[in-house]
Amino acid sequence: MTCTVIVGGFFGDEGKGKIVAHIAHADEPTIIARGGVGPNAGHTVQVGDKEYGVRMVPSGFVYPDARLCIGAGVLVDPRVLAREVDVLGVKGRIFVDRRCGVIEEKHIAADKASVHLSQKIGSTGTGCGPANADRVMRVGRLAQDLPELKEYLIDVPVEVNTAIDNDEVVLLEGTQGFGISLYYGSYPFVTSKDTSASQIAADIGVGPTGIDDVVVVFKAYPTRVGEGPFSTEMSHEQSGELGLQEFGTVTHRERRIGCWDGEMARYSAMINGCTQVAITGIDKVDKACFGVTEYEKLTPKALAFLRAAEDDINRPITLISTGPELSQIIDLRDEF
């Protein structure tokens, strides 16, 4: 397939960064482009003993032969971008659409000062909500207005669609998760725009007919950072007994942990137009699966979980993550 969208099916933190990185190394795309809200989303990618947490640069940056693009629908914080470009060494292959909205210091200040956002909603305080509000009111600045972004500016839809028309492999990378979509999530405990696959494609400028596959990523034990309903949430004692403890990439807040939610997974797959499923954290279902790279070596407990999840979602599970490191994965895509 030429163009694949990868999105999160629960509340974020599903392990999309690792799935994007794996598909990038396996499929060798010429372009990896990201949609989503902005630097309020963080992706963690572990390669060997190195762990990267990225907020602006696409998490597929670990595949060195791809051009990296940030779509027009994404908010750009120039300070975060400059820092990541420097730390990750991606200068010369990272590009920003000239129409991206810009997060300014005033947006961050307003985000943190809002009691409603910071305390009731659980905002990350990165300025995304206020910046998107300015965009809606048509008073926000765009990337093309800032000299410090000039070297990165291109027309991302032209780049991406030209690659698709030339039958090159393209990955479109989502951020956040379906459960905090402005439209389909648990409003008002949501982010400041839609996060579904259709929105990610629109953020980057790819029409519906340009998409070949939609991979929705689900975590065996879904997690949520911040406030809002979480119907399958465990108590802290229960998650502790299972050895489950995680922290947000951006906020470093402890994540709330829940059991598998088949109903939500099925609904999420429907809205996202899912064609393939990635399951992460199968090693949390059964520790004996940690690092396994062959389907036949998964334990009966893990296989039972996967069969039940596949019945819930009614789409094939083609990618199974068995640990945080990039090589710890089972890829069944060629079998479907």
XYZ file of C-alpha atoms in Angstrom:
336
model
C 0.000 0.000 0.000
C 1.137 3.548 -0.722
C -0.389 5.732 1.996
C -1.091 4.549 5.546
C -2.589 6.516 8.440
C -1.634 5.436 11.981
C -3.792 6.652 14.871
C -4.531 5.855 18.512
C -7.750 4.036 19.375
C -8.109 4.754 23.090
C -7.099 7.854 25.116
C -3.565 8.314 23.759
C -0.275 6.791 24.919
C -1.101 3.594 23.018
C 2.424 3.179 21.690
C 1.867 4.816 18.288
C 5.456 6.076 18.208
C 6.859 2.576 18.252
C 4.364 1.323 15.649
C 5.181 4.237 13.327
C 8.903 3.625 13.773
C 8.549 -0.091 13.039
C 6.422 0.419 9.925
C 8.866 3.077 8.737
C 11.845 0.725 8.980
C 9.885 -2.130 7.417
C 8.192 -0.229 4.571
C 10.837 2.435 3.828
C 8.609 5.486 3.209
C 9.920 8.541 1.422
C 7.744 10.847 3.550
C 6.464 10.629 7.123
C 4.014 13.419 7.917
C 2.263 14.192 11.182
C -1.148 15.614 11.868
C -2.818 16.167 15.231
C -3.024 19.064 17.642
C 0.519 20.168 18.484
C 3.200 19.780 21.169
C 0.628 18.713 23.780
C 1.164 15.173 22.460
C 4.325 13.208 23.131
C 5.595 10.046 21.475
C 8.215 7.801 23.013
C 10.419 5.672 20.762
C 13.051 3.295 22.105
C 15.833 2.095 19.801
C 18.327 -0.152 21.556
C 19.329 1.580 24.775
C 18.263 5.026 23.543
C 14.835 6.445 24.353
C 13.443 9.470 22.533
C 10.479 11.598 23.596
C 9.247 13.827 20.774
C 6.487 16.438 20.685
C 6.851 18.215 17.327
C 9.012 16.077 15.051
C 7.245 12.969 13.653
C 8.184 9.891 15.684
C 9.187 8.191 12.445
C 12.336 10.333 12.455
C 14.254 7.224 13.557
C 14.022 6.013 9.950
C 16.776 8.200 8.470
C 15.813 8.093 4.776
C 12.384 9.730 5.085
C 11.572 13.395 4.722
C 9.610 14.585 7.759
C 6.640 16.907 7.370
C 4.342 18.735 9.780
C 0.899 19.284 8.270
C -1.024 22.554 8.138
C -3.468 21.404 10.813
C -0.733 21.093 13.443
C 0.149 23.889 15.863
C 3.884 24.630 15.935
C 5.772 25.892 18.952
C 8.980 27.277 17.377
C 10.936 26.798 20.617
C 10.010 23.136 20.952
C 10.676 22.538 17.255
C 14.133 24.165 17.360
C 15.103 22.137 20.410
C 14.017 18.831 18.870
C 15.648 19.556 15.511
C 18.907 20.166 17.342
C 18.691 17.204 19.732
C 17.508 14.718 17.106
C 19.797 15.929 14.335
C 17.051 16.174 11.702
C 17.954 19.561 10.247
C 17.607 19.470 6.469
C 14.902 16.807 6.370
C 12.169 18.320 8.562
C 9.601 20.615 6.925
C 6.644 22.654 8.170
C 3.595 23.670 6.183
C 3.542 27.449 5.820
C -0.077 27.521 7.076
C 0.576 25.896 10.465
C -0.742 27.892 13.399
C 1.865 29.146 15.860
C 1.889 28.789 19.643
C 3.122 31.961 21.304
C 4.100 32.595 24.918
C 0.746 34.269 25.530
C -1.040 31.040 24.585
C 0.985 29.016 27.079
C 0.337 31.608 29.784
C -3.407 31.603 29.080
C -3.503 27.799 29.102
C -1.799 27.580 32.494
C -3.818 30.449 33.967
C -7.186 28.943 33.083
C -8.609 27.129 36.100
C -11.112 25.401 33.807
C -8.408 24.012 31.515
C -5.673 23.293 34.030
C -7.753 21.873 36.876
C -11.093 20.656 35.520
C -10.016 19.417 32.081
C -6.415 18.530 32.911
C -4.780 20.427 30.045
C -1.066 19.868 29.386
C -0.483 23.636 29.613
C 1.300 23.774 26.256
C -0.867 26.535 24.808
C -2.688 24.457 22.213
C -6.259 25.280 23.222
C -5.758 29.075 23.270
C -3.752 28.926 20.022
C -6.510 26.964 18.291
C -9.047 29.467 19.646
C -7.058 32.281 18.012
C -6.981 30.308 14.758
C -10.762 29.918 14.834
C -11.144 33.653 15.524
C -8.804 34.358 12.580
C -6.342 36.343 14.664
C -3.617 33.716 15.118
C -0.220 33.985 13.453
C 0.899 31.369 10.954
C 4.266 29.729 10.403
C 4.816 31.857 7.316
C 4.752 34.950 9.558
C 7.833 33.937 11.564
C 11.384 34.478 10.199
C 12.757 31.745 12.484
C 10.620 29.168 10.666
C 11.424 30.330 7.143
C 13.997 27.592 6.441
C 11.440 24.861 7.191
C 8.499 26.129 5.149
C 7.009 24.170 2.251
C 3.596 23.273 0.853
C 3.128 19.920 2.603
C 0.071 18.744 0.597
C 1.994 19.176 -2.666
C 4.945 17.180 -1.311
C 2.813 14.388 0.114
C 0.348 14.037 -2.760
C 3.128 14.090 -5.335
C 4.763 11.195 -3.497
C 1.456 9.296 -3.411
C 0.895 9.906 -7.133
C 4.390 8.516 -7.778
C 3.512 5.327 -5.847
C 5.998 6.139 -3.104
C 5.314 4.874 0.420
C 3.908 7.585 2.696
C 3.043 7.388 6.402
C 0.627 9.803 8.052
C 1.138 9.868 11.801
C -1.595 10.794 14.250
C -1.264 12.078 17.802
C -3.357 11.810 20.958
C -6.133 9.202 20.897
C -9.701 8.707 19.761
C -11.072 9.038 23.312
C -10.020 12.677 23.587
C -11.280 13.777 20.160
C -13.075 17.118 20.388
C -16.022 15.583 18.509
C -16.062 11.895 19.479
C -14.296 11.833 22.838
C -15.609 12.271 26.388
C -16.409 15.997 26.061
C -15.511 18.317 27.748
C -12.494 16.242 28.853
C -10.976 16.318 25.392
C -8.305 18.045 23.339
C -8.924 21.091 21.146
C -9.695 19.334 17.843
C -10.651 15.987 16.329
C -8.044 13.217 16.474
C -9.581 10.606 14.175
C -7.900 9.246 11.042
C -9.987 11.464 8.756
C -8.790 14.555 10.619
C -5.147 13.451 10.494
C -5.391 13.061 6.726
C -7.059 16.475 6.450
C -4.376 18.045 8.657
C -1.759 16.917 6.152
C -3.815 17.664 3.049
C -4.600 14.166 1.786
C -8.121 13.476 0.559
C -10.104 10.298 1.346
C -9.226 8.645 -1.954
C -5.518 9.003 -1.187
C -5.613 6.688 1.843
C -4.946 2.974 1.402
C -4.753 1.718 4.985
C -5.699 2.883 8.464
C -3.828 1.230 11.339
C -5.490 1.853 14.703
C -3.271 1.244 17.727
C -4.792 -0.141 20.926
C -3.012 -0.863 24.189
C -3.894 -4.094 26.006
C -4.344 -2.056 29.173
C -5.621 1.376 28.076
C -4.391 4.420 29.976
C -5.521 7.989 30.410
C -3.700 11.110 31.623
C -5.731 13.891 33.194
C -9.400 14.121 34.057
C -12.465 12.579 32.457
C -14.510 9.376 32.494
C -12.685 6.067 32.192
C -15.195 3.218 32.463
C -12.689 0.362 32.824
C -10.283 2.164 35.189
C -8.568 0.038 37.831
C -7.799 1.132 41.336
C -4.222 2.120 42.055
C -3.918 -1.028 44.143
C -5.109 -3.263 41.287
C -2.716 -1.765 38.750
C 0.095 -1.992 41.280
C -0.551 -5.687 41.821
C -0.230 -6.199 38.068
C 3.000 -4.200 37.990
C 1.457 -1.522 35.773
C 2.698 2.034 36.226
C 3.229 4.616 33.499
C 3.887 8.343 33.212
C 2.910 10.807 30.479
C 5.590 11.790 27.949
C 4.692 15.497 28.065
C 3.250 16.050 31.551
C 5.076 13.268 33.449
C 1.823 12.773 35.346
C 1.049 9.212 36.366
C -1.310 7.588 33.901
C -4.591 6.096 35.015
C -4.792 2.444 33.968
C -7.799 0.392 32.909
C -8.817 -2.987 31.580
C -9.438 -3.717 27.909
C -12.570 -1.947 26.620
C -13.980 -3.944 23.710
C -16.971 -1.673 23.194
C -14.821 1.437 22.896
C -12.342 -0.368 20.640
C -15.131 -1.416 18.263
C -16.605 2.096 18.107
C -13.177 3.653 17.645
C -12.385 1.267 14.788
C -15.661 2.220 13.097
C -15.123 5.992 13.277
C -11.463 5.707 12.232
C -12.196 3.470 9.255
C -9.787 0.883 10.627
C -8.369 -1.668 8.178
C -5.679 -3.134 10.455
C -5.090 -3.230 14.201
C -1.898 -2.916 16.224
C -1.966 -4.192 19.811
C 0.718 -2.983 22.205
C 1.566 -4.188 25.692
C 0.826 -7.893 25.152
C 3.770 -8.504 27.488
C 1.638 -6.872 30.209
C -1.049 -9.496 29.607
C 1.543 -12.233 30.068
C 5.121 -11.403 31.045
C 6.296 -14.594 29.327
C 5.640 -12.842 25.993
C 8.222 -10.117 26.623
C 10.435 -9.677 23.564
C 8.819 -12.480 21.532
C 9.071 -11.902 17.766
C 7.171 -14.954 16.462
C 3.413 -15.390 16.695
C 3.754 -19.124 17.357
C 5.740 -18.395 20.536
C 3.011 -16.329 22.181
C 1.474 -17.957 25.244
C -2.084 -19.374 25.370
C -3.102 -16.503 27.672
C -1.842 -13.896 25.176
C -3.439 -15.691 22.219
C -6.782 -15.838 24.010
C -6.590 -12.087 24.666
C -5.779 -11.381 21.011
C -8.620 -13.566 19.719
C -11.102 -11.812 22.012
C -9.802 -8.370 20.981
C -10.043 -9.266 17.303
C -13.644 -10.394 17.827
C -14.404 -7.093 19.571
C -12.885 -4.943 16.840
C -13.844 -7.106 13.855
C -10.624 -6.181 12.057
C -7.391 -8.163 11.703
C -4.653 -7.711 14.286
C -1.529 -7.449 12.173
C 1.012 -5.896 14.563
C 1.672 -7.081 18.123
C 4.153 -5.233 20.335
C 5.880 -7.401 22.941
C 8.071 -4.763 24.596
C 9.207 -1.136 24.315
C 12.233 -1.690 22.068
C 11.783 -1.309 18.306
C 12.687 -4.926 17.498
C 10.210 -6.367 20.030
C 7.289 -6.789 17.664
C 5.417 -9.389 15.638
C 4.461 -8.210 12.135
C 1.722 -10.265 10.451
C 0.812 -7.771 7.739
C 2.011 -9.998 4.903
C -0.451 -12.676 5.980
C -3.527 -10.538 5.327
